[in-house]
Amino acid sequence: MSPERVPLCLDLLPALRGEDTTKSFFQELVNILLSYVCKSFRRSSKVLDFHHPHQLREGLEGFSLELPDQPENLEQLLVDCRDTLKYGVKTGTVRAVDCFAENVPKMYYRFTYEVSPVFILMEEILLRKMQEIVGWSEEEGDGVFCPGGTMSNLYSVLLARYHFFPEVKTKGMTALPRLILFTSAHSHYSVKKSAAVLGIGSDNVVVGCVPFYVNATAGTTVYGAFDPLNAIADICESHGLWLHVDAAWGGGLLMSKRHRVKLQGIERAWSVTWNPHKMMGAPLQCSAILVKKRGLLKDCNQMCAEYLFQTDKHYDTSYDTGDKTIQCGRHVDVFKLWLMWKAKGSEGFESQVNKCLENAEHLFDKLKQRPDFELVFKSEPEHSNVCFWYIPPSLRNMSPGPERNRRLHEVAPKIKAKMMEQGMAMIGYQPLGDKVNFFRCVFSNPATQTEDVDYLLEEIASLGHDICIRTETDL
Amino acid sequence: MSPERVPLCLDLLPALRGEDTTKSFFQELVNILLSYVCKSFRRSSKVLDFHHPHQLREGLEGFSLELPDQPENLEQLLVDCRDTLKYGVKTGTVRAVDCFAENVPKMYYRFTYEVSPVFILMEEILLRKMQEIVGWSEEEGDGVFCPGGTMSNLYSVLLARYHFFPEVKTKGMTALPRLILFTSAHSHYSVKKSAAVLGIGSDNVVVGCVPFYVNATAGTTVYGAFDPLNAIADICESHGLWLHVDAAWGGGLLMSKRHRVKLQGIERAWSVTWNPHKMMGAPLQCSAILVKKRGLLKDCNQMCAEYLFQTDKHYDTSYDTGDKTIQCGRHVDVFKLWLMWKAKGSEGFESQVNKCLENAEHLFDKLKQRPDFELVFKSEPEHSNVCFWYIPPSLRNMSPGPERNRRLHEVAPKIKAKMMEQGMAMIGYQPLGDKVNFFRCVFSNPATQTEDVDYLLEEIASLGHDICIRTETDL
Ligand SMILES: Cc1ncc(COP(=O)(O)O)c(C=O)c1O
Ligand SMILES: Cc1ncc(COP(=O)(O)O)c(C=O)c1O
């Protein structure tokens, strides 16, 4: 066990002054919330302080929505929080604070500019920033935040299908030829799930008739491997196929000058899934689908519900983004990412990502040296995933083969069960293809130190040393 | 403007002691969070304190997950919050608190019992309670919380299709006859959207070839009308059709002994959408899809990703509910509803719902008496929606016809624009069918008083009195 250290507020706050800072920061936040709540109770307060999109975008009284490279200080973050509440609408079920009572009869609105002016602009600015990082030009790009990477991937298939066969929206799949999706064996199961949900059928993922969609994974779930994006893009281009890059897990590496090379070619994608709730540490849920072709999201998904999307409003209704989504009311996922970006700056995300990958490299190096562990892959990790087996003494001198595999397969679950009952650490395991149960370590928390990595290894080794693995004859 | 009154903490807290109570309650919450955070920073604290599902369900050290009829007091709510954190897993991106740094390398897990023990059980208990309220027996019923009612409705179509044509999951729609969905003209557009997304095609909603699904709306979005559930269920039964009840908006009335009669027959539905984030006042997002037939959700949606759903775990893996959903990682929507239920009790929800409907009745009575307003429907409101026109002086003596309609159509947008610039109130309007733009008032906030309703009417009348509506000759 590593000795007790100074609390690591680094990840929570952009300051290193420890618990007291955390406390007073929280205290101030509470004061802001309290004064907001108490004001809301008063019938004399305004429901909203209306400003047109361009006014809010340009920055009112110093309230800037732009995302910085360098972190802001704590005082400024508090001001940002206060301003976010100030320019938001004080009525409504549409907000993170909407559990508070309102003063006027509640109106039924969802994700139109008038009820969510600040959040709609925050979403626009975040999507723009992410598209710029992906490498799309100013003229390209659209997107929405989704309830998770699975839904983002579903959007990509939905849009690709609509792009090639717009009649599917009204006529359904009966009007279409049998469609085929390409993806790799290690891609996330959400691609198959999307095909099942959308009525394409999971069997039509990989082999079939009219190919229209290729999913390339940038950072696979288990191994953290990157598909060769440029090579895949070349093929897609020559066959006119939709290229989707599932960077749900690998997208965070785009923030790092050192590591973004692994995603070279991502700018050629027609759509990209990127989950800030993974590598960038945003609280779940926070996922975006980025779409290169403007207008497609709206054409594909709009149903023009009159009760929501009137065109005779007194402001620019292109900011009523609700009809781009397959949802109606949406949870506000953008604010937390926006505030994190203010707090860390692009550079903060960069060092965070670098740190996680350094931890993975450290673990990899350690594992290489130890006789009681075996790496699933001998090559350097591409992402922060490291996969390995613990080899108990009884298996160390055994020759490879089915009997060793059968016994090795039981090791990880046994260690894991012991670990969970102790509760001091937690690690996942799974089998994959011809590989029996192995541990998978994934670093996405920059507060993790190399000592923690070492501790985890020792913990596994000490729990694993004495486990009893049944031999063939015991069965 | 009604005079300043004592703050209404009623809706926020189950006590009426005003701002001080609010303050000290928040303060205590902050203390709980702070001590949790600081503890998490310490490397000596446990990642989790593992308990088997049945242990947690039975209630550990007084921590009861059951939902009460009567409200709990504030002290108990604080204890509930503390216990929720205590029995949760302290690592992980999987939690509402996951922005805090962790102590061990972060593992990649989603919605399996081991990472979300408390929330998975809360979800189970809430779904059970809602199913009981809907009227299903102990042996029936399954469900999940969804990111909104639109997604809940999408689930219902997805499940109905799978129920009748399980081959769709692997083979896609090509293997199926042309499918037809029935719904009413006033149903929410999410039914059409679901058909478009799922590859059925929005044209196949209403008329067509092989009917398999009927959507009945309990509480339409605009008028708050209830479809006759028993009559529809009779037809569905005799033709073997899937009956879905979209009670996204009307579901809240089930909590009221006085009003639940409007949903008579809902227990005959095969699936039900119910949004606690609407009438019950839960912060968005909070929506559930309830499914009568057990096992269908899992059969329809599971993809058996090995990396998540191992079967060689040391606990009852039926609690790994993740594969029932079409998402992967999910936002925790259950905790807020669970805590609200503790704070209000079933009875608290009941009086809240009754209060909202009383406000609607009050508004309806007022409108009936006034010559400057006209009701869209002369009959008593069924839900808390009230739809009406403001009739400016220049139109009051005009005879009905296209010219009056043209001019009346412009009234609501003009008043609304003025209102938004003033910012003192907010109300929605829309046209529908042959009805020109009308205001729609929806009460879902029990803190609204009859004075607020009166204020709103006066406000509309005073803004509307002087607006200038162009006559034909101005054009
Ligand atoms: C590569 C990849 N894509 C998509 C997803 C799905 O993301 P979510 O859990 O947000 O639905 C994951 C999740 O692990 C993933 O690793
Ligand atoms: C009857 C009905 N069903 C479904 C929905 C969609 O709910 P959500 O906004 O949570 O997606 C609504 C929303 O207004 C509704 O009124």
Tab-separated table of N, CA and C in Angstrom, chain A residues 158 161 167-176 196-200 303, chain B residues 153-162 165 168 172-174 176-182 191-213:
chain	number	residue	atom	x	y	z
A	158	LEU	N	-27.584	5.379	-39.338
A	158	LEU	CA	-28.849	5.996	-39.751
A	158	LEU	C	-28.629	7.032	-40.845
A	161	ARG	N	-27.360	5.505	-44.206
A	161	ARG	CA	-28.483	4.886	-44.927
A	161	ARG	C	-29.340	5.963	-45.585
A	167	GLU	N	-35.316	7.683	-49.448
A	167	GLU	CA	-36.695	7.186	-49.396
A	167	GLU	C	-36.941	6.283	-48.185
A	168	VAL	N	-35.866	5.828	-47.531
A	168	VAL	CA	-36.040	4.933	-46.383
A	168	VAL	C	-36.841	5.605	-45.261
A	169	LYS	N	-36.723	6.915	-45.199
A	169	LYS	CA	-37.389	7.629	-44.107
A	169	LYS	C	-38.910	7.441	-44.167
A	170	THR	N	-39.467	7.523	-45.339
A	170	THR	CA	-40.917	7.394	-45.453
A	170	THR	C	-41.363	5.991	-45.865
A	171	LYS	N	-40.578	5.343	-46.719
A	171	LYS	CA	-41.021	4.047	-47.252
A	171	LYS	C	-40.516	2.859	-46.449
A	172	GLY	N	-39.451	3.065	-45.701
A	172	GLY	CA	-38.908	1.952	-44.926
A	172	GLY	C	-37.960	1.108	-45.741
A	173	MET	N	-37.479	0.053	-45.118
A	173	MET	CA	-36.460	-0.798	-45.727
A	173	MET	C	-36.996	-1.611	-46.901
A	174	THR	N	-38.316	-1.766	-46.971
A	174	THR	CA	-38.891	-2.545	-48.078
A	174	THR	C	-38.521	-1.929	-49.416
A	175	ALA	N	-38.290	-0.628	-49.421
A	175	ALA	CA	-37.972	0.061	-50.669
A	175	ALA	C	-36.497	-0.089	-51.060
A	176	LEU	N	-35.712	-0.732	-50.192
A	176	LEU	CA	-34.259	-0.752	-50.382
A	176	LEU	C	-33.726	-2.134	-50.730
A	196	ALA	N	-29.186	-4.036	-35.953
A	196	ALA	CA	-30.376	-4.754	-35.485
A	196	ALA	C	-31.523	-3.780	-35.240
A	197	VAL	N	-31.235	-2.697	-34.556
A	197	VAL	CA	-32.263	-1.722	-34.220
A	197	VAL	C	-32.839	-1.073	-35.481
A	198	LEU	N	-31.976	-0.740	-36.406
A	198	LEU	CA	-32.415	0.003	-37.586
A	198	LEU	C	-33.101	-0.872	-38.641
A	199	GLY	N	-33.191	-2.149	-38.363
A	199	GLY	CA	-33.887	-3.026	-39.298
A	199	GLY	C	-33.008	-3.500	-40.442
A	200	ILE	N	-31.700	-3.356	-40.265
A	200	ILE	CA	-30.777	-3.847	-41.297
A	200	ILE	C	-30.441	-5.311	-40.995
A	303	MET	N	-39.140	15.866	-38.192
A	303	MET	CA	-40.538	15.470	-38.390
A	303	MET	C	-41.427	16.714	-38.364
B	153	ASN	N	-40.648	5.289	-26.539
B	153	ASN	CA	-41.578	4.898	-27.598
B	153	ASN	C	-40.870	4.074	-28.673
B	154	LEU	N	-39.644	4.468	-28.993
B	154	LEU	CA	-38.876	3.708	-29.971
B	154	LEU	C	-38.689	2.256	-29.502
B	155	TYR	N	-38.407	2.092	-28.224
B	155	TYR	CA	-38.295	0.742	-27.666
B	155	TYR	C	-39.573	-0.052	-27.892
B	156	SER	N	-40.714	0.601	-27.714
B	156	SER	CA	-41.965	-0.141	-27.820
B	156	SER	C	-42.149	-0.690	-29.239
B	157	VAL	N	-41.813	0.102	-30.247
B	157	VAL	CA	-41.951	-0.362	-31.632
B	157	VAL	C	-40.919	-1.468	-31.903
B	158	LEU	N	-39.724	-1.237	-31.424
B	158	LEU	CA	-38.644	-2.211	-31.591
B	158	LEU	C	-39.028	-3.570	-31.011
B	159	LEU	N	-39.603	-3.560	-29.823
B	159	LEU	CA	-39.954	-4.806	-29.139
B	159	LEU	C	-41.138	-5.488	-29.804
B	160	ALA	N	-42.105	-4.686	-30.226
B	160	ALA	CA	-43.275	-5.264	-30.896
B	160	ALA	C	-42.830	-5.967	-32.173
B	161	ARG	N	-41.956	-5.303	-32.930
B	161	ARG	CA	-41.462	-5.895	-34.171
B	161	ARG	C	-40.730	-7.205	-33.878
B	162	TYR	N	-39.882	-7.151	-32.855
B	162	TYR	CA	-39.120	-8.353	-32.503
B	162	TYR	C	-40.038	-9.473	-32.012
B	165	PHE	N	-41.666	-10.835	-35.159
B	165	PHE	CA	-40.709	-11.255	-36.192
B	165	PHE	C	-39.291	-11.298	-35.634
B	168	VAL	N	-35.943	-10.466	-37.456
B	168	VAL	CA	-35.532	-9.119	-37.875
B	168	VAL	C	-34.187	-8.730	-37.264
B	172	GLY	N	-32.784	-8.536	-40.655
B	172	GLY	CA	-33.212	-7.209	-41.084
B	172	GLY	C	-34.610	-7.225	-41.660
B	173	MET	N	-35.039	-6.066	-42.135
B	173	MET	CA	-36.407	-5.894	-42.612
B	173	MET	C	-36.672	-6.622	-43.925
B	174	THR	N	-35.581	-6.952	-44.636
B	174	THR	CA	-35.772	-7.643	-45.916
B	174	THR	C	-36.497	-8.965	-45.711
B	176	LEU	N	-38.951	-9.459	-43.800
B	176	LEU	CA	-40.291	-9.218	-43.255
B	176	LEU	C	-41.267	-8.697	-44.304
B	177	PRO	N	-42.561	-8.915	-44.067
B	177	PRO	CA	-43.551	-8.245	-44.916
B	177	PRO	C	-43.582	-6.760	-44.571
B	178	ARG	N	-44.293	-5.998	-45.364
B	178	ARG	CA	-44.420	-4.570	-45.068
B	178	ARG	C	-45.235	-4.391	-43.787
B	179	LEU	N	-44.661	-3.721	-42.819
B	179	LEU	CA	-45.309	-3.583	-41.509
B	179	LEU	C	-46.053	-2.266	-41.390
B	180	ILE	N	-47.112	-2.294	-40.610
B	180	ILE	CA	-47.939	-1.110	-40.428
B	180	ILE	C	-48.171	-0.828	-38.945
B	181	LEU	N	-48.054	0.450	-38.599
B	181	LEU	CA	-48.310	0.886	-37.220
B	181	LEU	C	-49.554	1.768	-37.197
B	182	PHE	N	-50.367	1.580	-36.181
B	182	PHE	CA	-51.512	2.472	-36.023
B	182	PHE	C	-51.281	3.460	-34.894
B	191	VAL	N	-43.600	8.602	-32.533
B	191	VAL	CA	-44.032	7.319	-33.101
B	191	VAL	C	-43.605	7.251	-34.570
B	192	LYS	N	-43.844	8.339	-35.289
B	192	LYS	CA	-43.388	8.413	-36.681
B	192	LYS	C	-41.868	8.349	-36.766
B	193	LYS	N	-41.222	9.067	-35.863
B	193	LYS	CA	-39.767	9.097	-35.867
B	193	LYS	C	-39.225	7.688	-35.642
B	194	SER	N	-39.841	6.956	-34.738
B	194	SER	CA	-39.397	5.588	-34.468
B	194	SER	C	-39.508	4.747	-35.731
B	195	ALA	N	-40.613	4.884	-36.423
B	195	ALA	CA	-40.804	4.110	-37.646
B	195	ALA	C	-39.723	4.465	-38.664
B	196	ALA	N	-39.371	5.741	-38.757
B	196	ALA	CA	-38.337	6.165	-39.700
B	196	ALA	C	-36.984	5.592	-39.290
B	197	VAL	N	-36.656	5.705	-38.030
B	197	VAL	CA	-35.358	5.238	-37.539
B	197	VAL	C	-35.230	3.723	-37.690
B	198	LEU	N	-36.296	3.013	-37.371
B	198	LEU	CA	-36.220	1.556	-37.339
B	198	LEU	C	-36.301	0.924	-38.730
B	199	GLY	N	-36.449	1.753	-39.744
B	199	GLY	CA	-36.483	1.204	-41.101
B	199	GLY	C	-37.859	0.721	-41.519
B	200	ILE	N	-38.876	1.130	-40.768
B	200	ILE	CA	-40.241	0.757	-41.143
B	200	ILE	C	-40.787	1.813	-42.115
B	201	GLY	N	-40.349	3.025	-41.956
B	201	GLY	CA	-40.770	4.116	-42.830
B	201	GLY	C	-41.972	4.844	-42.262
B	202	SER	N	-41.907	6.177	-42.217
B	202	SER	CA	-42.982	6.930	-41.577
B	202	SER	C	-44.301	6.827	-42.341
B	203	ASP	N	-44.257	6.524	-43.648
B	203	ASP	CA	-45.491	6.327	-44.408
B	203	ASP	C	-46.283	5.124	-43.908
B	204	ASN	N	-45.601	4.204	-43.294
B	204	ASN	CA	-46.282	2.999	-42.841
B	204	ASN	C	-46.905	3.151	-41.469
B	205	VAL	N	-46.899	4.377	-40.975
B	205	VAL	CA	-47.642	4.641	-39.753
B	205	VAL	C	-49.047	5.034	-40.211
B	206	VAL	N	-50.047	4.357	-39.708
B	206	VAL	CA	-51.480	4.609	-39.985
B	206	VAL	C	-52.108	3.666	-41.024
B	207	VAL	N	-51.639	3.680	-42.276
B	207	VAL	CA	-52.298	2.858	-43.301
B	207	VAL	C	-51.349	1.792	-43.853
B	208	GLY	N	-51.880	0.600	-44.316
B	208	GLY	CA	-50.918	-0.307	-44.932
B	208	GLY	C	-51.237	-1.769	-44.930
B	209	CYS	N	-50.196	-2.591	-44.777
B	209	CYS	CA	-50.317	-4.015	-45.085
B	209	CYS	C	-50.442	-4.973	-43.900
B	210	VAL	N	-49.345	-5.191	-43.151
B	210	VAL	CA	-49.459	-6.108	-42.018
B	210	VAL	C	-49.416	-5.323	-40.714
B	211	PRO	N	-50.582	-5.018	-40.142
B	211	PRO	CA	-50.581	-4.258	-38.897
B	211	PRO	C	-50.003	-5.112	-37.770
B	212	PHE	N	-49.176	-4.518	-36.938
B	212	PHE	CA	-48.621	-5.289	-35.818
B	212	PHE	C	-48.605	-4.471	-34.537
B	213	TYR	N	-48.817	-3.183	-34.638
B	213	TYR	CA	-48.566	-2.313	-33.486
B	213	TYR	C	-49.587	-1.192	-33.454
